[in-house]
Coordinates of C-alpha atoms in Angstrom, one line a residue:
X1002 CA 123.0 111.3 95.5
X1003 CA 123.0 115.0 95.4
X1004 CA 123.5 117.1 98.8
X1005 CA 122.2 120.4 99.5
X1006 CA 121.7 123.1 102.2
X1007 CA 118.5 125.1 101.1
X1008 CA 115.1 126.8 101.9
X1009 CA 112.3 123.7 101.3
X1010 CA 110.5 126.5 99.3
X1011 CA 113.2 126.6 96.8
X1012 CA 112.7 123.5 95.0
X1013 CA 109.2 124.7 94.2
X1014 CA 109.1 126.6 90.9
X1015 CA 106.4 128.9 90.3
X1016 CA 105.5 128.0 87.3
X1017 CA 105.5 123.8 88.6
X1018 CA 102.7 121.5 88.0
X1019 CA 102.1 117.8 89.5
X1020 CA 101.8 116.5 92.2
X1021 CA 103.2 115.9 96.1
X1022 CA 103.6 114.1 98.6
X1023 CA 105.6 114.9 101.9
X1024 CA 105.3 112.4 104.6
X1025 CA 107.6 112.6 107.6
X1026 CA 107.3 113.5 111.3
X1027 CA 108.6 116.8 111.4
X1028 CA 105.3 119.1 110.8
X1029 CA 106.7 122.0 110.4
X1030 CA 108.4 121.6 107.1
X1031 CA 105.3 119.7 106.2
X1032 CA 103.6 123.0 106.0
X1033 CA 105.9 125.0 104.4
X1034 CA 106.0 122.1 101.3
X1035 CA 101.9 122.9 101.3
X1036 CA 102.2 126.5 101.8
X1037 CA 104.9 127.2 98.9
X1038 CA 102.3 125.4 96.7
X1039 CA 99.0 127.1 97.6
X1040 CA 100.9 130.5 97.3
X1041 CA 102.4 129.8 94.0
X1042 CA 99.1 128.4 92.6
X1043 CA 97.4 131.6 93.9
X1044 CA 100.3 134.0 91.8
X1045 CA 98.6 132.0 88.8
X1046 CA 94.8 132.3 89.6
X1047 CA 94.2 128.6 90.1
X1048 CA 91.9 128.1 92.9
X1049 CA 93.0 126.0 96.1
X1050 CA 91.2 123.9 98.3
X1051 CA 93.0 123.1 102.0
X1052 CA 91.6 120.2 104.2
X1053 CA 93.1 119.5 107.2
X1054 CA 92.4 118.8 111.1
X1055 CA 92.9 120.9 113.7
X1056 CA 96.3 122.7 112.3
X1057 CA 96.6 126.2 113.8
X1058 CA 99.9 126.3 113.0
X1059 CA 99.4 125.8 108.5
X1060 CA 96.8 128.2 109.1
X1061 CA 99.0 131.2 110.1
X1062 CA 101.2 130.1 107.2
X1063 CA 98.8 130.4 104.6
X1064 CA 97.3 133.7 106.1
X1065 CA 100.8 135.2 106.5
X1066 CA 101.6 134.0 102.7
X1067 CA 98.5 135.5 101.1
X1068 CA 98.7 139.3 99.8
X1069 CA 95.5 141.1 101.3
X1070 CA 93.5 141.0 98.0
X1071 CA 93.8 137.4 97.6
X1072 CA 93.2 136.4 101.0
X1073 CA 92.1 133.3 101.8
X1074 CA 88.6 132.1 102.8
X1075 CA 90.0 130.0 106.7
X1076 CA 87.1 128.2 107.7
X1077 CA 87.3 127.5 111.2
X1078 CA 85.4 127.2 114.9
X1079 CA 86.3 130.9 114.8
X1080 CA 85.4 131.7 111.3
X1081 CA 82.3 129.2 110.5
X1082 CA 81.9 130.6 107.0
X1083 CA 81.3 127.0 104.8
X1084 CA 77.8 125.7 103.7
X1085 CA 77.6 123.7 100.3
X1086 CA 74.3 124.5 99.4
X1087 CA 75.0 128.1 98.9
X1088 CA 73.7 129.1 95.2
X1089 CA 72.9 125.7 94.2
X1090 CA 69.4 124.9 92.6
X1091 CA 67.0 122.0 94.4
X1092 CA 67.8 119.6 92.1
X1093 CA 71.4 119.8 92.9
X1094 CA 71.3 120.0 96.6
X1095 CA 69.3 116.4 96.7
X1096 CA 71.7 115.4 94.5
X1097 CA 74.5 116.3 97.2
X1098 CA 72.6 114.7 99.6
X1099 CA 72.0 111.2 98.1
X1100 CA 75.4 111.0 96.7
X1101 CA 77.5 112.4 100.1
X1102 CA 75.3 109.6 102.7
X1103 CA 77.2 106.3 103.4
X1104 CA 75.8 103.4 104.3
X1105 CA 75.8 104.3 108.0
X1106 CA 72.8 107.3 106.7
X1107 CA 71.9 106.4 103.7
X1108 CA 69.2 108.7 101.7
X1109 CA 67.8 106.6 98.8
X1110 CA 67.0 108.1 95.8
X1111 CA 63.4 108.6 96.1
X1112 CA 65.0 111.0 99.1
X1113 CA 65.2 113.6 97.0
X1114 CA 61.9 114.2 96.3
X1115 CA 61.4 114.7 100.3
X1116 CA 64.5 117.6 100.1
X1117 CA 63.0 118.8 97.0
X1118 CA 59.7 119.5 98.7
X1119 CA 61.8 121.5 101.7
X1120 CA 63.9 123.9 99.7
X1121 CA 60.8 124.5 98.0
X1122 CA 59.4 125.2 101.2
X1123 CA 62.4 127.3 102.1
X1124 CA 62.0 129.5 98.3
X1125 CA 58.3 129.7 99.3
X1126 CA 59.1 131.7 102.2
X1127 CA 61.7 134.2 100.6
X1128 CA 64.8 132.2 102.2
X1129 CA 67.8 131.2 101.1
X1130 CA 68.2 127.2 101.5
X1131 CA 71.6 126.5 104.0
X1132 CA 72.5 123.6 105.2
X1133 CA 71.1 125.2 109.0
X1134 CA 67.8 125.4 107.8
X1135 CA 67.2 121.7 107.0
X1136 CA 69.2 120.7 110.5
X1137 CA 66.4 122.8 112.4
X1138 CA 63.4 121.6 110.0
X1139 CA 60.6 121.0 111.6
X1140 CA 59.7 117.7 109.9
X1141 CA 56.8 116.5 111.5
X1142 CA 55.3 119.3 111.0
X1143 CA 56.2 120.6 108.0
X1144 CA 52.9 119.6 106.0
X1145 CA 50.7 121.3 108.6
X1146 CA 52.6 124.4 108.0
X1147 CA 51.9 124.5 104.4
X1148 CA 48.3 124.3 104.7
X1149 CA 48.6 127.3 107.3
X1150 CA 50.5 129.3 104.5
X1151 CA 48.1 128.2 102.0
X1152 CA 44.9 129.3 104.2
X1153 CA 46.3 132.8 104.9
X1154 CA 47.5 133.7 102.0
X1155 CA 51.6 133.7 102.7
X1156 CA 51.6 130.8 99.7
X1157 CA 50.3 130.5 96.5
X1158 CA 48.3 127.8 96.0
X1159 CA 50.6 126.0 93.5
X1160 CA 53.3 126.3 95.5
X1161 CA 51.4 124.9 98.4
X1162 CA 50.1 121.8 96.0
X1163 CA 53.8 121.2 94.7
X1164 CA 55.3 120.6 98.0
X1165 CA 52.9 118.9 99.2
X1166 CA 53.2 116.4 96.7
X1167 CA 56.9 116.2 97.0
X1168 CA 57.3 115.6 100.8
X1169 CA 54.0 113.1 100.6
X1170 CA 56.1 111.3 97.7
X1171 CA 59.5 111.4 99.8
X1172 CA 57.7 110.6 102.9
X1173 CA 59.2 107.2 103.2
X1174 CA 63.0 108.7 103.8
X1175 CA 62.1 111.2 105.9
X1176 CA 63.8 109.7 109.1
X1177 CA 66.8 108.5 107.1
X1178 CA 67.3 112.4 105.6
X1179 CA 66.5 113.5 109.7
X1180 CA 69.8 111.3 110.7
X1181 CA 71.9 112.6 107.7
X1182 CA 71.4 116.3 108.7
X1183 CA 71.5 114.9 112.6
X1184 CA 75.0 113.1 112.3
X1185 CA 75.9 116.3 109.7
X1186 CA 75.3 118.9 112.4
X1187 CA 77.3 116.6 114.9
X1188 CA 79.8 116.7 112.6
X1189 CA 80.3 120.3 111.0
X1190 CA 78.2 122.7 113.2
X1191 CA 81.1 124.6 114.3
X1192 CA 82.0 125.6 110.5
X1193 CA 78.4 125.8 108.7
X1194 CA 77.6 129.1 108.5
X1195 CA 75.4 131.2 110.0
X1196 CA 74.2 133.9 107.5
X1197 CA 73.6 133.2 103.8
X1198 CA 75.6 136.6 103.2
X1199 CA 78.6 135.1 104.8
X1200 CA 78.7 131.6 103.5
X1201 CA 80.9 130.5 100.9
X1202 CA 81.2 126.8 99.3
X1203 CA 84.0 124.6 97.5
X1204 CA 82.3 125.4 94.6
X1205 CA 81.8 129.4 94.6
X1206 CA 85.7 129.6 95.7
X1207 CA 86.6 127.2 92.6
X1208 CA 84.4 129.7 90.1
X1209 CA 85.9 133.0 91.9
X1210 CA 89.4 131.4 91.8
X1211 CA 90.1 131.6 95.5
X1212 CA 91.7 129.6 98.0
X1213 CA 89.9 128.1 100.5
X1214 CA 90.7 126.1 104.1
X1215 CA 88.7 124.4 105.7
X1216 CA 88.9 122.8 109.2
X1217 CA 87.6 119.4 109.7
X1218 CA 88.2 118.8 113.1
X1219 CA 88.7 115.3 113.0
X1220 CA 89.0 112.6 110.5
X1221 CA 86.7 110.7 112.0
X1222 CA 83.8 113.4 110.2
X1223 CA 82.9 110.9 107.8
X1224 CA 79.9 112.3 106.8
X1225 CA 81.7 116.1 106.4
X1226 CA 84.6 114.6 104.5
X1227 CA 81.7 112.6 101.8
X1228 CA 80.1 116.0 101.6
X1229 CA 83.7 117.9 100.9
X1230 CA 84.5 114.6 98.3
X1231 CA 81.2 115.4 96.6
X1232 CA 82.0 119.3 96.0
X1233 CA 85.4 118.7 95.0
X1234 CA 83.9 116.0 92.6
X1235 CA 81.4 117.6 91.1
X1236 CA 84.1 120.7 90.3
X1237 CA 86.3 117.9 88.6
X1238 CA 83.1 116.6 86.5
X1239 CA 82.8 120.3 85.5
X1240 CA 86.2 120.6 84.2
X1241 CA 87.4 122.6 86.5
X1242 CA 91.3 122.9 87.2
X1243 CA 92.3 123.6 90.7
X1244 CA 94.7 122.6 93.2
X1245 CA 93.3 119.9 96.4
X1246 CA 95.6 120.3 99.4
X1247 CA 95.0 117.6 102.3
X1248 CA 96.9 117.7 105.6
X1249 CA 96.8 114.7 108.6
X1250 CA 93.3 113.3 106.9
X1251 CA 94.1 109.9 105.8
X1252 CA 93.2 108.5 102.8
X1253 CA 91.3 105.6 103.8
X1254 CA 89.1 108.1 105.9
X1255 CA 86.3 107.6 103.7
X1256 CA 85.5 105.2 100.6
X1257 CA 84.7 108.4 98.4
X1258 CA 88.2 110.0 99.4
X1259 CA 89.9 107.5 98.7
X1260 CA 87.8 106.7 95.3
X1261 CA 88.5 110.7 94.6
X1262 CA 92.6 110.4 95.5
X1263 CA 92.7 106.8 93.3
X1264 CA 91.0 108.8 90.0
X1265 CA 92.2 112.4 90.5
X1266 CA 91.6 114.4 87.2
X1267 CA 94.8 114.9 85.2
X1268 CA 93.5 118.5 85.3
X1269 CA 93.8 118.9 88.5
X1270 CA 96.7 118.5 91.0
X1271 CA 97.0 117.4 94.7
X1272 CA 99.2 117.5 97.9
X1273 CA 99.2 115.2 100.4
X1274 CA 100.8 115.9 103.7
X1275 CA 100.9 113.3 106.7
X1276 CA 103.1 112.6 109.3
X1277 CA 103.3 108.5 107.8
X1278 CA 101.9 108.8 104.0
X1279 CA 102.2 104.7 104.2
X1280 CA 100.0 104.3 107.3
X1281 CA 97.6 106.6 105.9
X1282 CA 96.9 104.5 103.1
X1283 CA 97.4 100.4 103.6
X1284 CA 94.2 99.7 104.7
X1285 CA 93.2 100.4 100.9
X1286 CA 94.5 98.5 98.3
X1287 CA 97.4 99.5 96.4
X1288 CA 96.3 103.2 97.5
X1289 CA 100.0 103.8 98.1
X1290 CA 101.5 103.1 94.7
X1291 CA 99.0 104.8 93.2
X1292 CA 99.8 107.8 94.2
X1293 CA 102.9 107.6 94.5
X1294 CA 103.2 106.7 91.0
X1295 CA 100.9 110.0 89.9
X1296 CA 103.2 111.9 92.2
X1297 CA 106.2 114.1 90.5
X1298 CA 107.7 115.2 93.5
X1299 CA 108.1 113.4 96.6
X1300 CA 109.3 114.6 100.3
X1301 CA 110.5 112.1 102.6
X1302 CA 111.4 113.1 106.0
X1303 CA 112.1 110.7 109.0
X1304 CA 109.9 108.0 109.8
X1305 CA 109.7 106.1 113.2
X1306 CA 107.8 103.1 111.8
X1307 CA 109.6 100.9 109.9
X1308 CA 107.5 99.1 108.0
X1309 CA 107.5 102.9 105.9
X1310 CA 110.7 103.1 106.0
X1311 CA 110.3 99.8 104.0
X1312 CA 108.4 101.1 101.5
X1313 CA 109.5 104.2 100.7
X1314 CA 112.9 102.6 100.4
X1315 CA 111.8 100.2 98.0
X1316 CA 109.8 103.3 96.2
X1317 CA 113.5 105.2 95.7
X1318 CA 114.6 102.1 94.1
X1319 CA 118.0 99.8 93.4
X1320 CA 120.9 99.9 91.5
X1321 CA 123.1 97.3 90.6
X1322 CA 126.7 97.6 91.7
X1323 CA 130.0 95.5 90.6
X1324 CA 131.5 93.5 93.0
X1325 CA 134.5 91.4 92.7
X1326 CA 135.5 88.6 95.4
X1327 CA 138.8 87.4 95.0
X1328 CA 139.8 84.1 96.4
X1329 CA 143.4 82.9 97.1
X1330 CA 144.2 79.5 97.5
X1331 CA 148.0 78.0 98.3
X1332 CA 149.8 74.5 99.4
X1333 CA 152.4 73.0 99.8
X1334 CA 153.5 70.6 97.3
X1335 CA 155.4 67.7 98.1
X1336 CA 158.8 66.5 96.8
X1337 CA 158.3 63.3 93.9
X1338 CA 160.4 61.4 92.7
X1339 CA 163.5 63.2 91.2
X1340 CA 162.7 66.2 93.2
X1341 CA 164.4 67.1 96.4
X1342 CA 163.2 69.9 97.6
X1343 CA 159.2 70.4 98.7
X1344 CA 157.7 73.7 96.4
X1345 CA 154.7 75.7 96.9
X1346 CA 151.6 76.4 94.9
X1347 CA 149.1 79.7 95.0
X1348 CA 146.9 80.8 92.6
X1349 CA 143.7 83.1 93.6
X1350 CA 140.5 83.0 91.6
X1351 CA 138.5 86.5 90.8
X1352 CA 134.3 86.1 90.5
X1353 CA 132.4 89.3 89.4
X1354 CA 128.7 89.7 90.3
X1355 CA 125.6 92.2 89.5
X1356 CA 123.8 92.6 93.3
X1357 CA 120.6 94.5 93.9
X1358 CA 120.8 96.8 96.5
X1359 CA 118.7 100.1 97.1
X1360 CA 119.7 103.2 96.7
X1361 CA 118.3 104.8 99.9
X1362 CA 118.4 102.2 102.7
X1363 CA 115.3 102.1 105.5
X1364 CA 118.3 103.4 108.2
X1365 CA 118.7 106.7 105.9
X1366 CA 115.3 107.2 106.0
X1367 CA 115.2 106.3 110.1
X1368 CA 118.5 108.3 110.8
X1369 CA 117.8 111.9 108.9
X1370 CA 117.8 114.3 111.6
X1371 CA 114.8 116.6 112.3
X1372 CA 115.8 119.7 109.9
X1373 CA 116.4 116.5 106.5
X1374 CA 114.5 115.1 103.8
X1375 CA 115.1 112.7 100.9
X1376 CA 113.7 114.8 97.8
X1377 CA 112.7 113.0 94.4
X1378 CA 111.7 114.2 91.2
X1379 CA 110.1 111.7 88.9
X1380 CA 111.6 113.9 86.0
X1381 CA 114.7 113.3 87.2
X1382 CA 116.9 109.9 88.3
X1383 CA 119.0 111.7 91.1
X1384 CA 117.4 111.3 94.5
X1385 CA 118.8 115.0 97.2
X1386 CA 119.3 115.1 100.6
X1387 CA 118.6 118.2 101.3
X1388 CA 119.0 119.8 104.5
X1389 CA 116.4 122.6 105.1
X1390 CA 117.2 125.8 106.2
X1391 CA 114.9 128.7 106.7
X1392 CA 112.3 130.5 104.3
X1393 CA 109.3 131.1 103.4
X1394 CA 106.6 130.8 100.5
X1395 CA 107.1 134.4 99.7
X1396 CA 110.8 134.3 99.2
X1397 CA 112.2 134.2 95.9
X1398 CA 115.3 131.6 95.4
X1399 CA 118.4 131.0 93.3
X1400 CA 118.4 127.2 92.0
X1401 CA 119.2 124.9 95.3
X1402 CA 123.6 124.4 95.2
X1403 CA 125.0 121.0 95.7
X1404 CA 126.9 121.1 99.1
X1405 CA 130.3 120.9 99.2
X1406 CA 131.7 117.6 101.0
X1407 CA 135.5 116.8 101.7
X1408 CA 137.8 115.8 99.0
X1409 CA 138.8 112.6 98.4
X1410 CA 142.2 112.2 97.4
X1411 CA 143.1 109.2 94.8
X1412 CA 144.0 106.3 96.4
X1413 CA 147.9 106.4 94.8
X1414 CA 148.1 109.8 96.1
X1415 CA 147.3 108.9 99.7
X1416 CA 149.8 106.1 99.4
X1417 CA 152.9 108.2 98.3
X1418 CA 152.0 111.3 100.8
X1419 CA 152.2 108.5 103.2
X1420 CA 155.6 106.6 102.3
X1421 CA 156.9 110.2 101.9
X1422 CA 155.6 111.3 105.5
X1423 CA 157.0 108.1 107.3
X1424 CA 160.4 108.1 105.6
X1425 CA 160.7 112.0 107.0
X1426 CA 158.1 112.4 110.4
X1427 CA 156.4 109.1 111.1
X1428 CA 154.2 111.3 113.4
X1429 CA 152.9 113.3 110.5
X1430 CA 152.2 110.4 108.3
X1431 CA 149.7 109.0 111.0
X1432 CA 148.0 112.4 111.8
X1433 CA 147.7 112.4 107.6
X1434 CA 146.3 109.1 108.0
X1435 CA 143.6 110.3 110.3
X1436 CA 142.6 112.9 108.7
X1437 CA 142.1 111.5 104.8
X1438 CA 141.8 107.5 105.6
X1439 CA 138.8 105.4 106.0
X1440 CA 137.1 104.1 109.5
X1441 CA 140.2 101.2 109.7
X1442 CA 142.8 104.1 108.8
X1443 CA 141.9 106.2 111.6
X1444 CA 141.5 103.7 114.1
X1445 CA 144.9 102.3 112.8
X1446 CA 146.4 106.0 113.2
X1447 CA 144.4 107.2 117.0
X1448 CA 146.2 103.2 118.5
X1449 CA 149.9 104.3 116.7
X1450 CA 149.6 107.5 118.0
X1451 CA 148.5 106.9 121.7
X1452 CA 150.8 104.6 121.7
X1453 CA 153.8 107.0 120.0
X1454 CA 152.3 109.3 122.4
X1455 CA 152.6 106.9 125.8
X1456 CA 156.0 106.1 124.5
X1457 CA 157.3 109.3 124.9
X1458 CA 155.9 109.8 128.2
X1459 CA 157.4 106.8 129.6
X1460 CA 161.0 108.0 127.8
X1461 CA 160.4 111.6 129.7
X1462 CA 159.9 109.8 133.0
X1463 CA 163.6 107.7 132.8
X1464 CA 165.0 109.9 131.7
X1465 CA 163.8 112.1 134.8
X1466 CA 164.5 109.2 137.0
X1467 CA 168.0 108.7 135.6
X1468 CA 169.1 112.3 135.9
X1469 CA 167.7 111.7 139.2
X1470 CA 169.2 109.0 140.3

């Protein structure tokens, strides 16, 4: 195992492509592993897309990271900027729609001729179709407010006939497209936004190549994170190459994230962040060696659980070390005829073995302390404990340098600095022992020397008492 003191940031090259995943409890270094690689993708042009809930604290970081011309698009309570419907074409929005409802508001397919017949509606009247407009639709009354159009003029009469005919032909899924945009405005009201001129989708940051971060509030959105899924899907399906960052939303959130993690694009890369990667993913099958095995680099902090520790233990793998157990066997053998004397008979018996052990035990992983993380490379069969100091994504770094750990001396050296030390200063030869030896060497050397130590008290003290006396 490799050691090192260094900046997180430093073991993430600019020019790096894969994968991550960092799981551990301390957040802070969380965010500076997703920070360094939004920031670097951003030096190359490639759009980024943040998720996450609620984290004030990754949102400074990417702000702080980002030069002002490339600044990020932070969708938040404060800045409610997102709406995916912005510049997309009818047929695409009901699209959105159908695909984005689960089973708890489903839109069937013939759906989309009832959303058809509204954006039409909406392109009738010289507006711009957002996701607020179809959440304060007036849908029982829709029809009657074509025919008022139509009577005075305000809508052509083919316009008037085509929507008609599309809302009359949707009808049947009009309350089920009433509850999507009901539960959807529940759900993302505080970030949908609130001018066309301001709002700004997954898919218009991907084709202007900027980063954007969106705030889900909870992970519990379902319906916001199918809609998010869809965009991010529909980029892929486009061949576009970006980078999807998700912080604290597990994967088992919703079937269609999880369906999107499990078949990520080659094209594309991710980073995962979570507090427990493993709990965020067991209720879906083999979720977590998926992705572990599309991952290239791999962050593993300190875990309280250990049913993680577990796993990500097994994850770092085993090796096989040599052991030899030597067994010694003697007796006494008794005198026979012609023999007078009893003799004695030893012999000891050597057996060499192959045992599996692994090569970062669930304690390291429990034990790291707060500022520590196990660090793998799939490129690479060395597994670094690295002990993070400070930095940020901005910095530039030298190559991370191994730390420097105590010598060990050989073995036979030890032994003749000792016989040496005891011939001349037995005192020596014990603090030596203390200082080089193993945990039975220096427990052997602090007993000889309290006790070399009482023993000259207890000298001093006669020899007190006798002058004394």
């Amino acid at each position: 195992m490799l050691y090192y003191d260094s900046p997180v940031e430093a073991f993430y090259a600019l020019d790096m492509e894969g994968n991550i995943i960092v799981s551990g409890n301390n957040a802070a270094l969380r965010n500076r592993v997703l920070t360094a690689a939004a920031y670097h993708r951003c030096q190359r042009r490639i759009p980024v897309i943040i998720l996450h809930c609620g984290n004030k604290a990754l949102e400074r970081l990417v702000a702080d990271a980002y030069e002002r011309e490339r600044a990020p698009h932070i969708i938040n309570a404060e800045h409610p900027e997102y709406d995916p419907f912005t510049e997309l074409r009818k047929e695409e929005i009901s699209q959105m729609v159908i695909s984005s409802s689960g089973s708890d508001n489903k839109v069937e397919r013939i759906g989309g001729l009832y959303i058809n017949g509204l954006t039409d509606y909406l392109l009738a009247r010289g507006r711009r179709p957002m996701v607020r407009s179809y959440i304060s639709c007036p849908h029982d009354a829709i029809l009657s407010r074509v025919m008022e159009h139509r009577a005075d003029g305000s809508m052509s009469e083919a316009d008037a006939t085509r929507i008609s005919s599309e809302i009359t032909q949707g009808k049947a899924e009009q309350g089920n497209v009433e509850q999507y945009f009901r539960v959807l405005d529940t759900q993302a009201s505080c970030i949908l936004a609130r001018k066309a001129e301001d709002a700004i989708s997954i898919r218009k940051a991907i084709e202007e190549g900027k980063t954007i971060m969106l705030d889900i509030v909870s992970a519990s959105n379902i319906l916001l994170i199918n809609l998010l899924v869809q965009e991010i899907t529909d980029a892929m399906a486009r061949g576009k190459r970006f980078l999807l960052a998700i912080d604290g939303i597990p994967v088992d959130a919703s079937e269609g994230l999880a369906r999107l993690m499990k078949n990520y694009s080659n094209a594309c890369n991710f980073v995962y962040s979570s507090s427990d990667f493993y709990a965020d993913t067991q209720s879906t099958a083999n979720t977590f060696e998926t992705l572990l095995a599309k991952a290239n680099m791999v962050y593993v902090m300190q875990h309280s659980a250990a049913q993680s520790g577990k796993k990500f233990s097994e994850y770092f793998g085993q090796y096989r070390p040599v052991e030899i157990n030597t067994t010694y066997v003697s007796g006494t053998v008794y005198p026979t005829y012609g023999q007078l004397l009893p003799g004695t008979n030893s012999s000891d018996v050597q057996t060499t073995q192959l045992t599996d052990r692994p090569r970062i035990e669930e304690r390291d992983i429990a034990e790291l302390a707060l500022d520590e993380m196990f660090i793998k490379r799939n490129s690479e069969h060395e597994i670094m404990r690295v002990r993070c100091t400070a930095g940020e994504a901005t910095g530039m770094y030298e190559a991370p340098r191994r730390r420097g750990r105590w010598p060990r001396l050989p073995a036979v050296g030890v032994n003749w600095a000792l016989f040496v030390l005891l011939l001349l200063v037995p005192p020596a030869a014990f603090i030596y022992l203390f200082a080089v030896g193993g945990r039975v060497g220096k427990i052997v050397s602090a007993i000889v020397l309290v006790l070399m130590l009482v023993g000259v008290i207890v000298s001093n003290v006669l020899s007190y008492i006798a002058l004394s006396g």
